[in-house]
């Protein structure tokens, strides 16, 4: 397994390098960072807090952020929504599954987004930000994906400190988090994209593995990604160089908490602030379409493994999204071609809700987590947080309808409002967890 920093660096002609670890060592000292790396990841997935307590406290924070900002707490700025279809064109190496029947067609709907809001009014697609793609195939097959192979936290215990460090603007919290979890900078640099030429040129990853069961009952850890169409299924996938941060941006991201220096366009940038939306509109207008390839990566597990009980035969490090699976042993395989031909109005796109895969037939589901230290606790939090924020948005929408107001999401201002309550909440949760040895398992 390799870290995010090594992703795609062996590609012939590659010139871009993720300098995250190098820059962290330069700033804090190699000896300190090497010691932090040795203690960075937990070895016992059951050593943390109660998973129900953890997911509840974190989901409440996301709901609070939704209420304060009156919109999605993350990926607020909608680049656009698109509709079309997905046709299964499964790699012959894939196991037999009702999910991968060649020729099967799903209705598809996609929402593209910028993950980070600006500190000043007005949206600007030329800023640096992680970019998102959420897609629904049919009625219950959702994939929520971001640029970058890794999430910026690897378990629930790391979530509150991360959110406190990245939302408060506090340099001390940012420094403390970076020194404690040095791999976060590799994950950050890999996911942030500066002024990409088009959303269609980027790679999007689910990042955290989910549970997949084939028709014979075999169990796998599965990751998904969306890549440009290229020459079609089975063809070479070009490296994701579009929008990668240069050395100056990488140093800015390491040295100061975002969005400082990152939410402004570079000198000489002349494209329209909403050029990514205009690009997508142009691509789906007339006879043109937008196409993506959906791929899956599978890691075999003991039959029937759910993650909800301890299994000493399973190496839990495979669920650590900061460590990537060896692509020679666990290759990415095509399973569907997505064709988008309809641009959806912004208010329609912002009304879309997505979640993690949870197929009624059990084909796809989220792994159980033993505690907050379990790597699978990332998705446990996501599931509950998505539900909480979606409920809050629906309640706010009913309130706006009752009072005859426009929804905040529909104005597409893309501004980070200056509220202090949410960062204070994340900070209090992080402090509570770091100053007590109580484990509520």
Coordinates of C-alpha atoms in Angstrom, one line a residue:
X1 CA 0.0 0.0 0.0
X2 CA 1.2 3.5 -0.8
X3 CA 0.4 7.0 0.6
X4 CA -1.4 9.6 -1.4
X5 CA 1.9 11.4 -2.1
X6 CA 2.9 8.5 -4.3
X7 CA -0.2 8.5 -6.4
X8 CA 0.5 8.6 -10.1
X9 CA 4.1 9.7 -9.6
X10 CA 5.5 6.8 -11.6
X11 CA 3.6 7.9 -14.7
X12 CA 6.0 8.5 -17.6
X13 CA 6.7 12.2 -18.0
X14 CA 5.2 13.1 -14.7
X15 CA 6.4 16.4 -13.4
X16 CA 4.1 17.3 -10.6
X17 CA 4.9 16.2 -7.0
X18 CA 2.9 16.2 -3.8
X19 CA 5.3 18.0 -1.4
X20 CA 3.1 17.8 1.7
X21 CA 5.3 15.6 3.8
X22 CA 8.5 17.3 2.7
X23 CA 7.0 20.7 3.6
X24 CA 5.7 19.5 7.0
X25 CA 9.1 18.2 7.9
X26 CA 10.8 21.4 6.8
X27 CA 8.4 23.5 9.0
X28 CA 8.3 21.4 12.1
X29 CA 11.5 19.3 12.0
X30 CA 12.1 15.8 10.6
X31 CA 12.5 14.2 14.0
X32 CA 9.2 15.5 15.4
X33 CA 7.3 14.5 12.3
X34 CA 8.8 11.0 12.1
X35 CA 7.8 10.5 15.8
X36 CA 4.2 11.7 15.0
X37 CA 4.0 9.3 12.0
X38 CA 4.9 6.4 14.2
X39 CA 2.0 7.2 16.5
X40 CA -0.4 8.7 13.9
X41 CA -2.8 5.8 13.3
X42 CA -4.5 3.6 15.9
X43 CA -3.8 -0.1 16.0
X44 CA -6.9 -1.2 17.8
X45 CA -10.2 -0.3 16.0
X46 CA -12.1 -0.9 19.3
X47 CA -10.0 1.5 21.4
X48 CA -12.1 4.6 20.9
X49 CA -15.3 6.2 22.1
X50 CA -18.8 4.7 21.6
X51 CA -19.6 5.0 17.9
X52 CA -23.2 6.0 18.6
X53 CA -22.0 8.9 20.9
X54 CA -19.4 10.0 18.4
X55 CA -21.7 10.0 15.4
X56 CA -24.4 11.9 17.3
X57 CA -22.0 14.6 18.5
X58 CA -20.5 15.1 15.0
X59 CA -23.8 15.0 13.2
X60 CA -25.2 17.6 15.5
X61 CA -22.2 19.9 14.6
X62 CA -23.0 19.5 10.9
X63 CA -26.7 20.2 11.5
X64 CA -25.7 23.3 13.4
X65 CA -23.5 24.5 10.6
X66 CA -26.4 23.9 8.2
X67 CA -28.7 26.0 10.4
X68 CA -26.2 28.8 10.8
X69 CA -25.2 29.0 7.1
X70 CA -28.8 28.3 5.9
X71 CA -27.3 25.9 3.3
X72 CA -25.1 22.8 2.9
X73 CA -22.2 22.9 5.4
X74 CA -19.8 21.6 2.7
X75 CA -19.7 21.7 -1.1
X76 CA -22.0 24.7 -0.9
X77 CA -21.2 26.2 -4.3
X78 CA -22.9 24.3 -7.0
X79 CA -21.1 24.2 -10.4
X80 CA -24.2 22.6 -11.9
X81 CA -26.6 19.7 -12.0
X82 CA -26.8 17.3 -15.0
X83 CA -29.0 14.5 -16.0
X84 CA -28.5 11.6 -18.4
X85 CA -27.9 7.9 -18.2
X86 CA -25.3 5.3 -17.1
X87 CA -24.8 2.1 -19.1
X88 CA -23.1 -0.8 -17.4
X89 CA -20.0 -1.9 -19.4
X90 CA -18.3 -4.2 -16.8
X91 CA -14.7 -5.3 -16.9
X92 CA -14.6 -9.1 -17.3
X93 CA -12.5 -9.4 -14.2
X94 CA -15.3 -8.2 -12.0
X95 CA -17.2 -10.8 -10.0
X96 CA -20.7 -11.7 -10.9
X97 CA -23.2 -9.2 -9.5
X98 CA -26.7 -7.8 -10.3
X99 CA -25.0 -4.4 -10.1
X100 CA -22.7 -5.1 -13.1
X101 CA -25.0 -6.7 -15.7
X102 CA -23.6 -5.5 -19.1
X103 CA -26.0 -3.4 -21.0
X104 CA -28.1 -2.5 -17.9
X105 CA -29.1 1.2 -18.0
X106 CA -29.7 3.5 -15.1
X107 CA -31.0 7.1 -15.1
X108 CA -28.2 9.3 -13.8
X109 CA -28.1 12.7 -12.1
X110 CA -25.0 14.5 -11.2
X111 CA -24.1 17.5 -9.0
X112 CA -20.7 19.2 -9.3
X113 CA -19.5 21.5 -6.6
X114 CA -16.7 23.5 -5.1
X115 CA -16.1 22.3 -1.6
X116 CA -14.7 25.5 0.0
X117 CA -16.6 28.8 0.2
X118 CA -14.9 32.2 -0.1
X119 CA -14.4 34.7 2.7
X120 CA -15.6 37.6 0.5
X121 CA -18.8 37.9 -1.5
X122 CA -19.0 36.3 -4.9
X123 CA -18.1 33.0 -6.3
X124 CA -14.9 32.3 -8.2
X125 CA -14.2 29.0 -9.9
X126 CA -10.6 30.1 -10.4
X127 CA -9.9 29.8 -6.7
X128 CA -8.3 26.7 -5.2
X129 CA -10.6 24.2 -3.6
X130 CA -11.4 20.5 -3.4
X131 CA -14.0 19.8 -6.1
X132 CA -16.9 17.4 -5.8
X133 CA -19.1 15.1 -7.9
X134 CA -22.1 13.3 -6.5
X135 CA -24.0 10.9 -8.7
X136 CA -27.1 8.9 -8.4
X137 CA -27.7 5.9 -10.6
X138 CA -31.3 4.8 -10.6
X139 CA -33.1 5.4 -7.3
X140 CA -30.8 4.1 -4.6
X141 CA -27.2 3.8 -5.9
X142 CA -25.4 7.0 -4.8
X143 CA -21.7 7.8 -5.0
X144 CA -20.4 10.9 -3.2
X145 CA -17.0 11.7 -4.5
X146 CA -14.2 14.3 -4.2
X147 CA -11.0 15.1 -5.9
X148 CA -8.1 13.5 -4.1
X149 CA -7.6 9.8 -3.2
X150 CA -8.0 10.5 0.6
X151 CA -10.3 12.2 3.0
X152 CA -8.7 14.8 5.2
X153 CA -9.5 12.6 8.3
X154 CA -9.0 8.9 8.7
X155 CA -11.4 8.1 11.6
X156 CA -14.0 9.8 13.7
X157 CA -11.5 10.7 16.4
X158 CA -9.6 12.9 13.9
X159 CA -12.7 14.7 12.6
X160 CA -13.5 17.2 15.4
X161 CA -9.8 18.4 15.6
X162 CA -9.7 18.7 11.8
X163 CA -12.9 20.7 11.6
X164 CA -11.8 22.9 14.5
X165 CA -8.4 23.5 12.8
X166 CA -9.9 24.1 9.3
X167 CA -13.0 26.2 10.2
X168 CA -11.7 28.5 13.0
X169 CA -8.9 30.2 11.2
X170 CA -6.8 29.5 14.3
X171 CA -3.1 29.1 13.4
X172 CA -2.4 27.4 16.7
X173 CA -5.1 24.7 16.1
X174 CA -3.9 24.3 12.5
X175 CA -0.3 23.8 13.7
X176 CA -1.3 21.3 16.4
X177 CA -3.4 19.3 14.0
X178 CA -0.6 19.3 11.3
X179 CA 2.0 18.1 13.8
X180 CA -0.2 15.4 15.2
X181 CA -1.5 14.1 11.9
X182 CA 1.3 15.0 9.3
X183 CA -0.3 13.0 6.5
X184 CA -3.2 15.4 6.4
X185 CA -1.1 17.8 4.2
X186 CA -0.6 15.1 1.6
X187 CA -4.3 14.4 1.5
X188 CA -5.1 18.2 1.4
X189 CA -2.7 18.9 -1.4
X190 CA -3.9 16.0 -3.4
X191 CA -7.6 17.1 -3.2
X192 CA -7.3 20.9 -3.7
X193 CA -7.5 22.0 -7.4
X194 CA -6.6 25.5 -8.6
X195 CA -8.6 26.7 -11.6
X196 CA -9.0 23.4 -13.5
X197 CA -9.8 23.8 -17.2
X198 CA -13.0 21.8 -16.8
X199 CA -14.8 19.7 -14.2
X200 CA -14.8 16.9 -16.8
X201 CA -11.0 16.5 -16.7
X202 CA -10.8 15.7 -13.0
X203 CA -10.7 12.4 -11.1
X204 CA -13.3 12.0 -8.3
X205 CA -13.0 9.3 -5.5
X206 CA -15.3 7.9 -2.9
X207 CA -12.1 7.7 -0.8
X208 CA -13.4 5.5 2.1
X209 CA -14.2 1.9 1.3
X210 CA -17.7 0.4 1.5
X211 CA -18.9 -3.2 1.7
X212 CA -19.7 -5.0 -1.6
X213 CA -21.2 -8.5 -1.8
X214 CA -21.3 -10.4 -5.1
X215 CA -23.9 -12.8 -6.3
X216 CA -22.1 -15.8 -4.6
X217 CA -22.0 -14.0 -1.2
X218 CA -18.3 -13.1 -1.4
X219 CA -17.4 -10.0 0.5
X220 CA -15.1 -7.2 -0.6
X221 CA -14.0 -3.7 0.5
X222 CA -14.9 -1.5 -2.5
X223 CA -13.8 2.0 -3.6
X224 CA -15.2 3.9 -6.5
X225 CA -14.0 6.7 -8.7
X226 CA -15.0 8.7 -11.8
X227 CA -12.5 9.4 -14.5
X228 CA -12.6 11.2 -17.8
X229 CA -14.0 9.1 -20.7
X230 CA -10.7 9.0 -22.6
X231 CA -10.9 6.4 -25.3
X232 CA -13.6 4.5 -23.6
X233 CA -13.8 1.5 -21.2
X234 CA -10.6 -0.4 -20.8
X235 CA -8.4 2.4 -22.1
X236 CA -5.6 4.2 -20.3
X237 CA -6.6 6.7 -17.6
X238 CA -4.5 9.9 -17.9
X239 CA -3.1 11.2 -14.6
X240 CA -5.1 13.9 -12.9
X241 CA -2.7 16.8 -13.5
X242 CA -5.4 19.4 -14.3
X243 CA -5.6 21.9 -11.5
X244 CA -2.8 20.4 -9.3
X245 CA -1.3 23.0 -6.9
X246 CA 2.0 24.5 -7.7
X247 CA 4.8 24.7 -5.1
X248 CA 3.6 28.2 -3.9
X249 CA 0.1 27.0 -3.3
X250 CA 1.3 23.9 -1.5
X251 CA 3.5 26.0 0.8
X252 CA 0.6 28.3 1.5
X253 CA -1.7 25.4 2.4
X254 CA 0.9 24.0 4.8
X255 CA 1.8 27.3 6.4
X256 CA -1.6 28.9 7.0
X257 CA -5.1 27.6 7.7
X258 CA -7.3 27.8 4.6
X259 CA -8.8 29.6 2.9
X260 CA -6.0 32.2 3.3
X261 CA -4.3 32.7 0.0
X262 CA -6.4 29.9 -1.6
X263 CA -9.7 31.7 -2.2
X264 CA -8.4 34.3 -4.6
X265 CA -7.5 33.9 -8.2
X266 CA -3.9 34.1 -9.4
X267 CA -2.6 37.3 -11.1
X268 CA -3.3 37.2 -14.9
X269 CA -6.4 34.9 -14.5
X270 CA -9.0 36.4 -16.8
X271 CA -11.7 33.7 -17.0
X272 CA -15.2 34.4 -15.8
X273 CA -15.8 33.7 -12.1
X274 CA -18.4 31.0 -13.1
X275 CA -16.4 29.7 -16.1
X276 CA -16.7 26.0 -14.9
X277 CA -20.5 26.2 -15.1
X278 CA -20.4 27.9 -18.5
X279 CA -18.0 25.1 -19.7
X280 CA -20.4 22.4 -18.6
X281 CA -23.4 24.2 -20.1
X282 CA -21.6 24.5 -23.4
X283 CA -20.6 20.8 -23.3
X284 CA -24.2 19.5 -22.9
X285 CA -25.8 22.0 -25.3
X286 CA -27.0 21.0 -28.7
X287 CA -25.6 17.6 -29.9
X288 CA -22.8 17.6 -27.3
X289 CA -22.6 15.4 -24.2
X290 CA -20.4 14.9 -21.2
X291 CA -19.1 11.5 -20.5
X292 CA -17.4 9.8 -17.6
X293 CA -16.2 6.3 -16.8
X294 CA -17.1 4.9 -13.4
X295 CA -14.5 2.4 -11.9
X296 CA -14.4 0.1 -8.9
X297 CA -11.5 -1.2 -6.9
X298 CA -12.0 -4.4 -4.9
X299 CA -10.2 -5.9 -1.9
X300 CA -11.3 -9.4 -0.9
X301 CA -12.4 -10.0 2.7
X302 CA -13.6 -13.0 4.7
X303 CA -17.1 -14.0 3.6
X304 CA -19.8 -12.3 5.7
X305 CA -17.5 -9.7 7.1
X306 CA -19.4 -6.6 8.1
X307 CA -17.0 -4.7 10.4
X308 CA -19.5 -4.6 13.2
X309 CA -17.7 -7.4 15.2
X310 CA -14.0 -8.0 15.7
X311 CA -12.3 -10.3 13.2
X312 CA -8.6 -10.8 13.9
X313 CA -8.0 -12.2 10.4
X314 CA -8.7 -8.8 8.9
X315 CA -5.9 -6.2 8.6
X316 CA -7.9 -3.1 9.5
X317 CA -5.3 -0.9 7.9
X318 CA -6.9 -1.6 4.5
X319 CA -9.8 0.7 5.7
X320 CA -7.4 3.6 6.4
X321 CA -8.2 5.9 3.5
X322 CA -4.8 7.7 3.9
X323 CA -3.1 4.5 2.7
X324 CA -3.8 3.4 -0.9
X325 CA -4.2 -0.1 -2.1
X326 CA -1.5 -1.5 -4.4
X327 CA -3.1 -1.0 -7.9
X328 CA -1.1 -3.9 -9.3
X329 CA -2.9 -6.3 -6.9
X330 CA -6.1 -4.4 -6.7
X331 CA -6.7 -2.7 -10.0
X332 CA -9.3 -0.1 -10.9
X333 CA -11.9 -1.7 -13.2
X334 CA -14.5 -0.1 -15.4
X335 CA -18.1 -0.9 -14.7
X336 CA -20.2 1.9 -16.2
X337 CA -20.2 4.7 -18.8
X338 CA -22.1 7.9 -17.7
X339 CA -23.5 10.2 -20.4
X340 CA -24.9 13.6 -19.4
X341 CA -27.0 15.6 -21.9
X342 CA -29.2 17.8 -19.8
X343 CA -28.2 20.8 -17.7
X344 CA -30.4 21.2 -14.6
X345 CA -31.3 24.6 -13.1
X346 CA -29.3 25.6 -10.0
X347 CA -32.3 25.4 -7.7
X348 CA -33.0 21.9 -8.9
X349 CA -29.3 20.9 -8.5
X350 CA -29.2 22.4 -5.0
X351 CA -32.3 20.5 -4.0
X352 CA -30.6 17.1 -4.7
X353 CA -29.7 15.0 -1.7
X354 CA -27.1 12.2 -1.8
X355 CA -26.0 9.6 0.6
X356 CA -23.6 6.7 0.8
X357 CA -24.3 3.4 -1.0
X358 CA -27.0 1.4 0.8
X359 CA -28.6 -0.9 -1.7
X360 CA -31.8 -2.6 -0.6
X361 CA -30.6 -6.0 -1.7
X362 CA -27.4 -5.7 0.4
X363 CA -25.1 -5.5 -2.6
X364 CA -23.6 -2.3 -1.3
X365 CA -23.6 -1.0 2.3
X366 CA -21.4 0.8 4.8
X367 CA -19.1 -1.2 7.1
X368 CA -19.9 -1.2 10.8
X369 CA -17.4 0.5 13.1
X370 CA -16.3 -0.8 16.5
X371 CA -15.5 2.6 18.0
X372 CA -14.5 6.1 17.1
X373 CA -10.9 5.0 16.4
X374 CA -12.0 2.5 13.8
X375 CA -11.1 3.7 10.2
X376 CA -14.7 2.7 9.2
X377 CA -16.1 5.3 11.6
X378 CA -15.6 7.9 8.9
X379 CA -18.5 6.6 6.9
X380 CA -20.5 5.9 10.1
X381 CA -20.3 9.7 10.8
X382 CA -21.0 10.6 7.1
X383 CA -24.3 8.6 7.1
X384 CA -25.6 10.2 10.2
X385 CA -24.3 13.7 9.3
X386 CA -25.9 13.5 5.8
X387 CA -29.2 12.6 7.3
X388 CA -29.0 15.4 9.9
X389 CA -28.1 18.1 7.4
X390 CA -30.7 17.0 4.9
X391 CA -33.4 17.1 7.6
X392 CA -32.3 20.6 8.6
X393 CA -32.3 21.8 5.0
X394 CA -35.8 20.5 4.5
X395 CA -37.0 22.3 7.6
X396 CA -35.4 25.5 6.5
X397 CA -37.0 25.1 3.1
X398 CA -40.4 24.8 4.7
X399 CA -39.7 27.9 6.8
X400 CA -38.7 29.9 3.7
X401 CA -41.8 28.7 1.9
X402 CA -44.0 29.7 4.8
X403 CA -42.5 33.2 5.0
X404 CA -42.2 33.7 1.3
X405 CA -38.4 33.9 1.3
X406 CA -35.9 32.6 -1.2
X407 CA -33.7 29.7 -0.1
X408 CA -30.1 30.7 0.8
X409 CA -28.8 28.0 -1.5
X410 CA -30.5 29.4 -4.5
X411 CA -28.6 32.8 -4.4
X412 CA -25.3 31.0 -5.2
X413 CA -23.4 33.7 -3.4
X414 CA -20.8 31.2 -2.4
X415 CA -19.6 33.2 0.6
X416 CA -18.3 31.9 3.9
X417 CA -20.4 33.7 6.5
X418 CA -18.6 34.9 9.6
X419 CA -20.1 32.8 12.3
X420 CA -18.2 31.7 15.4
X421 CA -20.6 29.2 16.9
X422 CA -19.7 26.2 14.7
X423 CA -15.9 26.5 15.0
X424 CA -16.4 26.9 18.8
X425 CA -18.5 23.7 18.8
X426 CA -15.9 21.7 16.9
X427 CA -13.2 23.0 19.2
X428 CA -15.2 22.1 22.4
X429 CA -15.7 18.5 21.0
X430 CA -12.1 18.2 20.2
X431 CA -11.0 19.5 23.6
X432 CA -13.4 17.2 25.4
X433 CA -12.0 14.2 23.6
X434 CA -8.4 15.1 24.0
X435 CA -8.5 15.9 27.8
X436 CA -10.3 12.8 29.0
X437 CA -9.3 9.1 29.0
X438 CA -12.9 8.0 29.3
X439 CA -13.9 5.5 26.6
X440 CA -17.6 5.0 26.3
X441 CA -17.7 1.7 24.5

